[in-house]
Coordinates of C-alpha atoms in Angstrom, one line a residue:
Chain F
M233 CA 118.8 71.7 82.8
A234 CA 118.3 71.5 79.3
E235 CA 114.2 73.0 77.9
I236 CA 111.3 70.8 79.1
I237 CA 108.2 71.6 77.0
S238 CA 105.9 68.6 76.0
R239 CA 102.1 69.8 75.8
P240 CA 98.9 66.7 75.7
D241 CA 97.9 66.3 71.9
N242 CA 94.6 67.2 71.9
Q243 CA 93.9 70.6 71.2
D244 CA 90.1 70.7 71.9
N245 CA 89.1 72.6 74.5
V246 CA 91.4 74.9 74.6
V247 CA 91.1 78.0 76.1
L248 CA 93.5 80.4 76.5
R249 CA 96.8 80.0 73.8
T250 CA 99.5 82.6 73.1
V251 CA 101.4 82.7 70.1
N252 CA 104.8 83.3 69.8
L253 CA 103.8 86.4 72.4
C254 CA 107.0 89.2 72.9
K255 CA 106.2 92.7 74.6
N256 CA 109.5 94.7 75.3
F257 CA 109.5 97.6 77.3
G258 CA 112.2 99.8 76.0
K259 CA 115.1 98.3 75.6
L260 CA 113.3 95.6 78.2
E261 CA 112.4 92.6 76.5
A262 CA 110.4 91.3 79.4
V263 CA 108.5 88.4 78.1
K264 CA 110.0 86.7 74.6
N265 CA 108.1 84.0 72.2
L266 CA 105.5 83.2 74.5
N267 CA 103.8 80.3 73.7
L268 CA 101.4 78.7 76.1
E269 CA 98.4 77.1 76.3
L270 CA 95.1 76.2 78.4
R271 CA 92.2 73.7 78.5
R272 CA 89.2 73.9 80.8
G273 CA 89.3 71.8 83.2
E274 CA 93.2 72.4 83.6
V275 CA 94.9 73.7 86.5
F276 CA 98.1 75.5 85.5
G277 CA 100.8 76.8 87.8
F278 CA 102.6 80.0 86.1
L279 CA 106.4 80.6 88.6
G280 CA 108.8 82.2 88.2
P281 CA 110.9 84.5 89.6
N282 CA 109.9 88.4 90.6
G283 CA 110.3 90.1 87.3
A284 CA 109.9 87.5 85.7
G285 CA 107.1 87.9 83.6
K286 CA 104.0 86.5 84.8
S287 CA 102.1 89.6 85.9
T288 CA 103.2 91.0 82.2
T289 CA 101.6 88.2 80.7
V290 CA 98.9 87.8 82.5
G291 CA 98.8 91.6 81.5
M292 CA 98.6 90.8 78.0
I293 CA 96.0 88.3 78.4
L294 CA 93.8 90.6 79.9
G295 CA 93.9 93.8 77.2
L296 CA 96.1 95.6 79.4
I297 CA 99.0 96.1 78.0
Q298 CA 99.4 95.9 74.8
P299 CA 101.3 93.0 73.6
T300 CA 105.0 94.2 70.9
S301 CA 104.0 91.0 68.9
G302 CA 102.3 87.7 68.4
S303 CA 98.7 86.4 69.0
I304 CA 96.5 85.8 71.4
E305 CA 93.5 82.8 71.4
L306 CA 90.7 83.5 74.4
F307 CA 88.1 80.2 73.4
G308 CA 89.3 80.2 69.9
K309 CA 88.9 83.3 69.1
K310 CA 91.8 86.5 68.3
Q311 CA 91.9 88.7 71.7
E312 CA 92.0 92.2 69.8
S313 CA 88.6 91.2 67.9
S314 CA 86.6 90.0 70.9
R315 CA 88.1 91.3 73.3
W316 CA 85.0 92.1 76.0
S317 CA 82.9 88.6 74.9
A318 CA 86.0 86.8 76.0
L319 CA 87.3 89.2 79.5
R320 CA 83.0 88.2 80.4
R321 CA 84.2 84.8 80.7
I322 CA 87.6 85.4 82.7
G323 CA 87.4 86.3 86.0
A324 CA 91.1 87.7 87.2
I325 CA 93.2 88.9 90.0
I326 CA 96.1 90.7 88.8
E327 CA 99.2 90.5 91.7
E328 CA 96.7 91.6 94.3
P329 CA 92.9 92.2 95.1
A330 CA 92.2 95.6 94.4
F331 CA 88.7 97.0 96.3
Y332 CA 87.8 100.5 96.9
P333 CA 88.4 101.0 100.5
Y334 CA 85.6 103.6 101.4
L335 CA 82.8 100.5 100.3
S336 CA 81.3 97.3 101.6
G337 CA 82.5 93.8 100.6
W338 CA 79.3 93.9 99.0
D339 CA 79.3 96.9 97.6
N340 CA 82.7 96.2 95.6
L341 CA 81.0 93.3 94.1
N342 CA 77.9 94.9 93.3
V343 CA 80.1 98.2 92.0
L344 CA 81.7 95.3 89.6
A345 CA 78.2 93.3 88.5
K346 CA 76.9 96.5 87.7
S347 CA 79.7 97.3 85.4
I348 CA 79.4 93.8 83.8
G349 CA 75.4 93.2 83.6
G350 CA 73.2 90.6 83.6
I351 CA 75.2 89.9 87.6
S352 CA 72.1 88.9 90.7
E353 CA 72.7 90.0 94.1
N354 CA 71.2 86.5 95.2
R355 CA 74.7 85.4 92.6
I356 CA 76.5 88.4 94.7
A357 CA 75.0 86.6 97.8
E358 CA 76.6 83.5 96.4
V359 CA 80.1 83.8 95.8
L360 CA 80.7 86.0 99.1
E361 CA 79.0 82.8 101.3
R362 CA 80.9 80.4 98.3
V363 CA 84.5 82.3 99.8
N364 CA 83.2 82.7 103.4
L365 CA 82.4 86.2 103.5
L366 CA 79.3 86.7 104.1
D367 CA 78.1 87.7 107.1
R368 CA 81.6 90.3 106.9
A369 CA 80.4 91.6 103.7
K370 CA 78.8 94.9 104.9
D371 CA 81.9 95.8 106.1
A372 CA 84.5 98.5 104.9
Y373 CA 87.1 97.1 102.4
G374 CA 89.7 99.5 104.3
R375 CA 88.9 97.5 107.4
Y376 CA 89.2 93.8 105.7
S377 CA 92.6 91.9 107.1
M378 CA 95.0 90.2 104.0
G379 CA 92.9 86.6 103.8
M380 CA 89.5 88.7 103.5
K381 CA 91.1 90.7 100.4
Q382 CA 91.9 87.7 99.2
R383 CA 88.1 86.0 99.8
L384 CA 86.5 88.9 98.3
G385 CA 89.5 88.4 95.2
I386 CA 88.3 85.3 94.6
A387 CA 85.0 86.4 94.6
S388 CA 85.4 88.8 92.1
T389 CA 86.9 86.3 89.8
L390 CA 84.3 84.0 90.4
L391 CA 80.8 86.4 89.9
R392 CA 80.8 86.3 86.3
D393 CA 80.7 82.1 86.0
P394 CA 84.4 82.1 84.3
E395 CA 85.3 79.8 82.2
L396 CA 88.8 81.1 82.6
I397 CA 90.2 81.7 86.3
I398 CA 93.5 84.3 86.7
L399 CA 94.9 84.1 89.6
D400 CA 98.0 85.7 91.0
E401 CA 99.1 83.9 94.2
P402 CA 95.4 83.7 96.0
T403 CA 96.6 82.3 99.2
N404 CA 98.7 85.1 100.0
G405 CA 98.0 86.4 103.0
L406 CA 95.7 83.5 104.6
D407 CA 95.8 82.1 108.0
P408 CA 96.9 77.7 107.8
A409 CA 93.0 77.3 107.6
G410 CA 92.5 80.1 104.7
T411 CA 95.5 78.6 102.5
R412 CA 93.9 74.6 102.7
E413 CA 90.2 76.2 102.2
I414 CA 91.8 78.0 99.1
R415 CA 93.3 74.7 97.6
D416 CA 90.5 72.9 98.0
L417 CA 88.3 75.1 97.0
I418 CA 90.5 75.3 93.3
P419 CA 90.4 71.8 91.8
R420 CA 86.5 71.8 92.7
L421 CA 86.3 74.8 90.3
A422 CA 88.5 73.3 87.6
H423 CA 86.4 70.6 88.2
E424 CA 83.5 72.4 86.7
R425 CA 85.0 72.7 83.7
R426 CA 86.8 76.1 84.9
A427 CA 90.6 76.9 83.4
I428 CA 92.4 78.1 85.6
L429 CA 95.8 79.8 85.3
L430 CA 97.5 79.7 88.8
C431 CA 100.1 82.3 89.5
S432 CA 102.2 81.8 92.8
H433 CA 105.5 81.3 94.4
L434 CA 104.4 79.0 97.0
L435 CA 105.8 76.1 95.0
H436 CA 103.6 73.7 97.2
E437 CA 100.7 75.1 96.9
V438 CA 101.2 74.5 93.6
E439 CA 101.9 70.7 93.4
L440 CA 99.3 70.4 95.6
T441 CA 97.3 71.8 93.4
C442 CA 97.9 72.2 90.2
N443 CA 98.1 69.3 87.4
R444 CA 99.9 71.3 84.2
V445 CA 103.4 73.8 84.9
A446 CA 104.8 76.5 82.5
I447 CA 108.1 77.9 84.0
I448 CA 109.2 81.6 83.2
K449 CA 112.2 83.4 83.3
Q450 CA 113.5 86.2 81.9
G451 CA 110.2 86.2 79.8
T452 CA 111.1 82.6 78.6
V453 CA 109.2 80.2 79.6
I454 CA 112.6 77.5 80.2
A455 CA 109.8 74.9 81.4
D456 CA 106.2 73.7 80.4
A457 CA 104.7 70.6 81.0
P458 CA 102.5 68.1 83.4
L459 CA 103.0 68.6 87.4
K460 CA 104.2 64.4 86.9
E461 CA 106.8 64.6 84.1
L462 CA 108.6 68.2 85.2
L463 CA 108.6 66.4 88.7
S464 CA 110.0 63.5 86.8
Q465 CA 113.0 65.5 85.1
G466 CA 113.7 66.4 88.8
N467 CA 114.5 62.9 90.1
Q468 CA 118.0 62.9 92.0
L469 CA 120.1 60.2 93.0
Q470 CA 122.5 60.4 95.8
I471 CA 124.9 58.1 96.3
R472 CA 127.5 57.6 98.8
V473 CA 131.2 56.2 97.5
D474 CA 135.1 56.1 98.2
R475 CA 136.4 57.3 95.4
M476 CA 133.8 60.0 94.6
E477 CA 136.4 61.5 91.5
E478 CA 136.5 58.4 90.1
T479 CA 133.3 58.1 90.2
A480 CA 132.4 61.2 89.5
E481 CA 134.5 61.0 86.3
I482 CA 132.4 57.7 85.2
L483 CA 129.1 58.5 85.0
K484 CA 129.6 62.6 84.2
V485 CA 130.0 61.2 80.5
L486 CA 126.6 59.2 80.9
P487 CA 124.0 60.6 78.0
W488 CA 121.4 60.5 81.1
V489 CA 122.5 62.1 83.6
T490 CA 121.0 65.6 83.9
S491 CA 123.5 67.0 86.4
L492 CA 126.5 66.3 89.2
K493 CA 127.1 67.9 92.0
K494 CA 129.0 66.9 95.6
E495 CA 127.4 67.0 98.5
G496 CA 130.0 66.3 101.9
D497 CA 129.9 63.0 101.8
Y498 CA 127.9 62.2 98.6
L499 CA 127.2 62.7 95.0
V500 CA 124.0 64.2 93.7
I501 CA 122.9 63.4 89.8
G502 CA 120.3 64.3 88.8
V503 CA 117.9 60.9 86.6
P504 CA 115.4 59.7 85.0
P505 CA 113.0 58.1 87.4
N506 CA 114.2 54.2 88.4
S507 CA 117.6 54.6 87.2
G508 CA 119.5 52.9 90.6
S509 CA 119.5 50.1 89.8
S510 CA 121.3 51.2 86.4
I511 CA 123.6 53.8 87.8
N512 CA 124.4 51.0 90.5
R513 CA 125.5 48.6 88.1
I514 CA 127.7 51.1 85.6
L515 CA 130.3 51.8 89.5
A516 CA 130.4 47.9 90.1
E517 CA 131.5 47.0 86.5
K518 CA 134.2 49.8 87.5
G519 CA 135.2 47.9 90.8
I520 CA 133.1 51.1 92.7
F521 CA 130.8 49.9 95.3
A522 CA 128.4 52.5 96.0
S523 CA 128.2 52.1 100.6
E524 CA 124.4 54.7 100.4
L525 CA 122.7 54.9 96.9
I526 CA 119.8 57.0 98.0
Q527 CA 116.4 58.1 95.4
R528 CA 115.7 61.6 96.1
T529 CA 111.8 62.5 95.9
S530 CA 112.0 65.4 94.1
S531 CA 109.6 68.5 94.6
L532 CA 108.3 71.0 92.6
E533 CA 111.0 73.9 94.7
N534 CA 113.7 71.4 93.8
V535 CA 112.6 71.9 90.0
F536 CA 112.4 75.2 89.8
L537 CA 115.5 75.9 92.2
Q538 CA 117.6 74.1 88.8
L539 CA 115.4 75.1 86.2
T540 CA 115.4 79.0 87.1
G541 CA 119.3 79.2 88.6
E542 CA 117.8 80.6 92.0
E543 CA 119.5 78.2 94.2
N544 CA 122.4 79.7 94.3
G545 CA 121.0 82.9 94.6
N546 CA 121.8 83.8 90.6
Chain N
M4 CA 70.4 76.5 94.4
V5 CA 73.1 77.4 92.3
T6 CA 72.6 81.1 90.6
K7 CA 74.2 81.7 87.0
A8 CA 75.4 84.9 86.7
T9 CA 74.0 85.6 82.6
P10 CA 76.4 88.5 81.7
A11 CA 74.6 91.0 79.3
D12 CA 74.8 90.2 76.3
H13 CA 77.7 91.6 73.8
T14 CA 75.4 92.6 71.4
E15 CA 74.1 95.2 73.5
T16 CA 74.2 99.1 71.6
L17 CA 76.9 101.5 72.8
Y18 CA 74.9 103.8 75.2
S19 CA 73.0 100.4 77.4
G20 CA 76.4 99.2 77.8
L21 CA 77.7 103.0 78.9
G22 CA 74.8 103.6 81.0
R23 CA 76.0 100.2 83.1
I24 CA 79.3 102.2 83.1
I25 CA 78.0 104.9 84.3
N26 CA 75.6 103.5 87.0
A27 CA 78.8 101.8 88.3
E28 CA 80.4 105.7 88.5
I29 CA 77.6 106.9 89.8
F30 CA 76.9 104.5 92.6
K31 CA 80.9 104.9 93.8
L32 CA 80.7 108.4 93.7
R33 CA 77.7 108.5 95.9
K34 CA 79.4 106.6 98.2
R35 CA 82.3 107.7 99.0
P36 CA 82.8 110.4 102.1
M37 CA 84.0 113.0 99.7
T38 CA 81.6 114.2 97.7
R39 CA 80.2 114.6 100.2
I40 CA 82.9 116.3 102.3
L41 CA 83.6 118.5 98.8
L42 CA 79.4 119.6 99.0
V43 CA 80.2 121.0 102.6
I44 CA 83.4 123.0 102.0
L45 CA 81.2 124.5 98.8
A46 CA 78.0 125.3 100.9
G47 CA 81.0 126.5 104.1
I48 CA 82.3 129.0 101.6
I49 CA 79.4 130.4 100.7
I50 CA 77.5 130.6 104.0
I51 CA 81.4 131.6 105.1
V52 CA 81.4 134.4 102.5
N53 CA 77.6 135.8 102.5
L54 CA 78.4 136.0 106.6
L55 CA 81.1 138.3 105.9
L56 CA 80.0 139.8 103.3
L57 CA 77.2 140.3 105.8
A58 CA 79.1 141.8 108.6
I59 CA 81.2 143.7 106.0
S60 CA 78.8 146.1 104.8
K61 CA 77.1 146.4 108.4
V62 CA 80.4 147.4 109.6
T63 CA 80.3 151.7 110.0
L64 CA 83.6 153.3 108.9
P65 CA 84.6 156.9 108.8
S66 CA 85.4 157.3 105.4
P67 CA 83.5 154.3 104.0
G68 CA 85.1 153.2 101.0
E69 CA 83.2 153.2 96.7
Q70 CA 82.7 149.3 97.2
I71 CA 80.5 149.7 100.3
G72 CA 77.5 150.0 98.1
S73 CA 78.3 147.4 95.8
I74 CA 79.0 144.8 98.6
Q75 CA 75.6 145.9 99.5
N76 CA 74.2 145.0 96.8
L77 CA 75.8 141.8 96.1
L78 CA 73.8 140.8 99.6
G79 CA 70.6 141.4 97.4
L80 CA 68.4 139.1 96.5
P81 CA 68.7 140.4 92.7
A82 CA 72.6 139.5 92.6
A83 CA 72.2 136.6 94.9
I84 CA 72.1 134.0 92.0
P85 CA 74.7 135.1 89.5
F86 CA 76.9 135.9 92.9
A87 CA 76.3 132.4 94.0
L88 CA 77.9 130.9 89.8
S89 CA 80.3 133.5 91.0
L90 CA 81.8 131.6 94.0
V91 CA 81.4 128.5 92.3
S92 CA 83.3 129.4 89.2
S93 CA 85.6 130.3 91.7
F94 CA 86.0 128.2 94.6
G95 CA 83.7 125.4 93.1
S96 CA 86.2 125.2 89.8
V97 CA 89.0 124.1 92.9
L98 CA 86.4 121.3 94.4
A99 CA 85.6 120.4 90.8
V100 CA 89.0 119.3 89.9
I101 CA 89.3 117.7 93.5
L102 CA 86.9 115.5 92.5
I103 CA 87.3 114.4 89.2
A104 CA 91.0 114.4 89.2
S105 CA 90.7 111.7 93.2
S106 CA 87.8 109.8 90.3
A107 CA 90.3 108.8 87.8
G108 CA 93.5 108.9 89.6
N109 CA 92.3 107.2 92.3
E110 CA 91.3 104.2 90.9
Y111 CA 95.7 103.8 90.0
N112 CA 96.0 104.8 93.4
W113 CA 94.2 102.2 95.1
R114 CA 95.0 99.6 92.0
T115 CA 92.0 99.2 91.2
I116 CA 92.4 100.5 87.8
R117 CA 92.8 96.7 86.5
T118 CA 90.3 95.4 88.4
F119 CA 87.4 97.3 86.7
I120 CA 89.0 98.0 83.1
V121 CA 88.6 94.6 83.0
S122 CA 85.4 94.3 83.6
C123 CA 83.3 96.9 81.3
E124 CA 83.7 97.1 78.0
S125 CA 86.1 99.4 76.7
R126 CA 88.3 102.1 78.2
F127 CA 87.0 104.7 76.6
K128 CA 83.9 103.7 77.5
F129 CA 85.4 103.2 81.5
L130 CA 86.7 106.9 80.9
T131 CA 83.3 108.4 79.9
A132 CA 81.7 107.1 82.1
K133 CA 84.0 108.6 84.8
L134 CA 83.4 112.1 83.1
I135 CA 80.0 112.2 82.7
S136 CA 79.4 110.5 86.5
A137 CA 81.5 113.4 87.6
G138 CA 79.9 115.4 85.5
V139 CA 76.5 114.8 86.9
F140 CA 78.1 115.5 90.5
I141 CA 79.6 118.7 89.8
L142 CA 75.9 120.0 87.9
I143 CA 74.4 118.7 91.9
G144 CA 76.7 120.5 93.4
M145 CA 76.8 123.6 91.2
I146 CA 72.8 124.1 92.2
C147 CA 73.4 123.1 95.2
G148 CA 75.4 126.2 95.5
V149 CA 72.7 128.5 94.1
A150 CA 70.8 127.2 96.6
I151 CA 72.8 127.5 99.3
G152 CA 73.9 131.5 97.6
F153 CA 70.1 132.3 97.6
I154 CA 68.3 130.7 101.4
M155 CA 72.1 132.5 101.9
S156 CA 70.9 136.1 100.8
L157 CA 67.6 135.0 101.8
I158 CA 69.1 135.3 105.2
T159 CA 70.9 138.3 104.9
T160 CA 68.6 140.1 103.8
A161 CA 66.4 139.0 106.7
I162 CA 69.5 140.4 109.3
G163 CA 70.1 143.2 107.5
G164 CA 66.5 144.5 107.5
Y165 CA 66.0 145.4 104.1
A166 CA 63.5 144.6 101.6
F167 CA 62.0 141.5 99.8
D168 CA 60.9 141.8 97.2
F169 CA 61.0 139.6 93.8
S170 CA 59.9 141.9 91.3
F171 CA 63.5 141.5 89.7
A172 CA 62.9 137.8 88.4
T173 CA 61.2 138.4 85.5
G174 CA 62.2 135.8 82.7
S175 CA 64.7 137.8 81.5
Y176 CA 66.2 138.0 84.3
L177 CA 65.9 133.8 85.0
W178 CA 66.4 133.0 80.8
A179 CA 69.8 135.2 82.4
Q180 CA 70.4 133.1 85.3
F181 CA 70.1 129.9 84.0
L182 CA 72.8 131.2 80.5
Q183 CA 75.5 132.2 82.9
F184 CA 74.9 128.2 85.2
W185 CA 75.7 127.0 82.4
R186 CA 78.6 129.6 80.9
T187 CA 79.8 128.9 84.5
L188 CA 80.4 125.4 84.0
Y189 CA 81.8 125.8 80.9
V190 CA 84.0 127.7 82.2
M191 CA 85.6 125.6 84.6
L192 CA 85.6 122.8 81.9
P193 CA 89.8 123.7 81.5
F194 CA 90.9 123.3 84.6
I195 CA 88.9 120.4 85.1
L196 CA 89.6 118.4 82.2
L197 CA 93.0 119.9 82.9
G198 CA 93.0 118.0 86.4
F199 CA 91.8 115.0 84.2
L200 CA 94.2 114.8 82.0
M201 CA 96.9 114.8 84.7
S202 CA 95.8 112.9 87.2
I203 CA 95.5 110.0 84.1
V204 CA 99.1 111.2 82.9
G205 CA 100.8 110.9 86.5
R206 CA 98.3 107.9 87.2
S207 CA 97.4 109.6 90.7
A208 CA 95.3 112.2 91.5
M209 CA 97.6 114.2 93.1
P210 CA 98.6 115.0 89.8
G211 CA 95.7 115.9 88.8
I212 CA 94.4 118.2 91.9
A213 CA 98.2 120.1 91.9
T214 CA 97.7 121.2 87.8
G215 CA 94.4 121.7 88.2
I216 CA 94.8 124.0 90.9
G217 CA 98.4 124.9 90.2
V218 CA 97.5 126.5 87.0
F219 CA 93.9 128.2 88.3
F220 CA 95.7 130.0 90.9
L221 CA 99.3 131.0 88.9
E222 CA 98.0 131.2 85.5
S223 CA 96.5 134.7 87.4
I224 CA 99.3 136.2 89.1
I225 CA 101.5 135.1 85.7
T226 CA 99.0 137.6 83.5
T227 CA 99.2 140.0 85.4
F228 CA 102.8 140.3 84.6
M229 CA 102.8 139.8 81.5
R230 CA 99.9 143.1 81.0
L231 CA 102.4 144.6 82.8
A232 CA 105.3 143.9 80.5
G233 CA 103.5 145.5 77.4
G234 CA 103.7 144.8 73.4
W235 CA 102.7 141.4 72.2
I236 CA 103.4 139.9 76.1
A237 CA 100.2 141.2 77.0
R238 CA 98.3 140.1 74.5
I239 CA 99.3 136.3 75.4
P240 CA 97.4 135.8 79.0
D241 CA 93.9 136.7 76.0
Y242 CA 95.0 133.0 74.6
L243 CA 95.2 131.1 78.0
L244 CA 92.6 130.9 79.9
T245 CA 92.4 133.3 83.3
A246 CA 91.5 136.2 80.9
N247 CA 88.9 134.1 78.5
V248 CA 87.0 132.6 81.8
N249 CA 86.9 136.5 83.1
A250 CA 85.7 138.0 80.4
L251 CA 83.0 135.0 80.6
N252 CA 82.4 136.0 84.2
A253 CA 81.9 139.7 83.9
L254 CA 78.7 139.1 81.7
A255 CA 77.3 138.1 84.8
D256 CA 74.9 140.6 86.2
L257 CA 76.9 142.0 89.1
P258 CA 77.8 144.8 91.3
R259 CA 80.3 147.2 90.6
G260 CA 83.4 146.1 90.8
F261 CA 82.7 142.1 90.6
Q262 CA 82.3 141.4 87.2
G263 CA 85.2 139.6 86.8
G264 CA 84.5 137.1 88.8
F265 CA 85.1 137.0 92.6
G266 CA 87.4 139.1 94.4
G267 CA 86.2 142.5 91.6
S268 CA 86.9 142.6 87.7
S269 CA 90.5 143.0 86.2
T270 CA 91.6 145.6 84.7
Q271 CA 92.6 145.0 81.7
A272 CA 89.9 145.4 78.1
L273 CA 88.7 141.6 78.6
P274 CA 88.3 139.7 75.7
S275 CA 85.2 138.9 73.7
P276 CA 82.5 136.3 74.6
A277 CA 82.8 135.3 71.6
H278 CA 86.8 134.8 72.0
A279 CA 86.2 133.3 75.3
Y280 CA 84.8 130.4 74.6
I281 CA 86.6 129.4 71.2
T282 CA 89.5 129.5 73.1
L283 CA 88.3 127.9 76.4
G284 CA 86.3 125.0 74.1
I285 CA 89.8 124.5 72.6
Y286 CA 91.6 123.7 76.0
S287 CA 88.6 121.9 76.7
L288 CA 88.9 119.5 73.4
V289 CA 92.4 119.5 73.4
F290 CA 92.7 117.8 76.9
L291 CA 90.0 115.9 76.8
A292 CA 91.0 114.9 73.7
L293 CA 94.8 114.0 75.0
G294 CA 93.3 112.4 78.5
F295 CA 91.2 109.4 76.8
Y296 CA 94.3 109.4 73.5
I297 CA 97.1 108.2 76.8
F298 CA 94.7 106.3 78.2
R299 CA 93.6 104.3 75.5
K300 CA 97.2 103.5 74.2
R301 CA 99.1 103.6 76.9
D302 CA 99.7 99.7 79.5
I303 CA 98.4 98.9 83.0
T304 CA 101.1 98.0 84.3
G305 CA 101.6 97.7 88.5

């Protein structure tokens, strides 16, 4: 499938912009010419296989990793010239929540609050309450379950009332109820005019939560588009015909057929939405009559697997 | 009611931002069980060493050694503070290396480095705050060590039946002990900063602890062999750490046989104090500068 890049024209409210961002680790090109934009109120899914460059990108945004070339703008200013003023407007969990095991949840947030400055104890209580952790706030972090650690991580991102929230696998380790809570929380945060950058492997969660998605593979963005647009690219039609070889020959020359494969007695083709009638007509004109024509519901997982070539374990 | 966070004004000065981070670092160290455990270990060592020396001094031997008088002097009140500082300089250095290396290195072990770096104004301030806060606790440990040493001296004086004579505590005596206190910190610095540097280089507490303590113990063994070799090789130890540490420890007013630090004085000629100050200062500065440089330049990855 071809690269899919589609961004809104509206340049207002861009909180994060990367321009030709590159990072090399020795000979390894971890991130190649990355161009991303993230706006207020947007939940932006940042997807990719393991080692694709997601965490490296997040590290560069947060100033933990020095880019090899390219630039990062945060809230309209170059990151390198206004790192701290930008960072104080960002809340982030990087890869996994990380806190001091001997401190309680409360004390961990207290340490963060002391470092950042200007954050009251009321605010600590408020963010802990928001993630339903206030009643366990005095327990040592080392004794927290994975789900509680994730909640504390999310609470820490909210501590400074951020305009940009970066969440890396926020539902990792959560039980179904906890996952749902976080899934419900993310759109609410976005509704408060915050921008959310969500890195996740749970594509179903991303599909339910994000309104825009970028897919990165081997350091290169291979798709960056509104979720609906991206899902439409993954539309598939399942056709059952008697003369399968002949049908395949007819279909594969059509310019708008993006993929074609055999699955048992069916031909499965990638097509734009609502193409069923056109396909039926073309085949009928050639004297081929489909006994079944089924529109496959596209999922982000299908699109992701097609784009990243992970479907066959590649 | 929703409480809005109002992060501190970003126009604040270097020092006000640093003060906040130091406050956070002190909070972490204060709450950390290891800090208290290290202090208990230091206290335990001082108590045990004093009791052992008391026991040795009380043993009636058919032919007592030359040092038995020195041991009895060591337990006396005038030697209490310099002896405690001597113990702090040796055992305390090891504990201080553990404190600083774990303070810096465990940020990597627990992966908290990324969480907290993005909550600090700069890496420079983060590292400076770590050093200052650990320094505060090392100073507190030293003061506790001296206090415990003095209390033990009072106890051993009472048990040993020696006279409680405080006539030694003149102004010049107290000034000498004050200077020796800071000299003790100064001789600990290269080991502390080496542990600090290696925990950053190794991204873990263990390399810092192993290197700091390893150099502390191994260097004296290696330099002994160098001295034995003679010629220009015998002069190399003058530019390493141990000989210079011993040179400054020798300035303490300890009984004969203990001037070079706990464990006895060196029979070799020690470098001059000025040489020792400069050499140890250079090592400390190099370790410090390298630590900051590497921490600032290097990517912080998973």
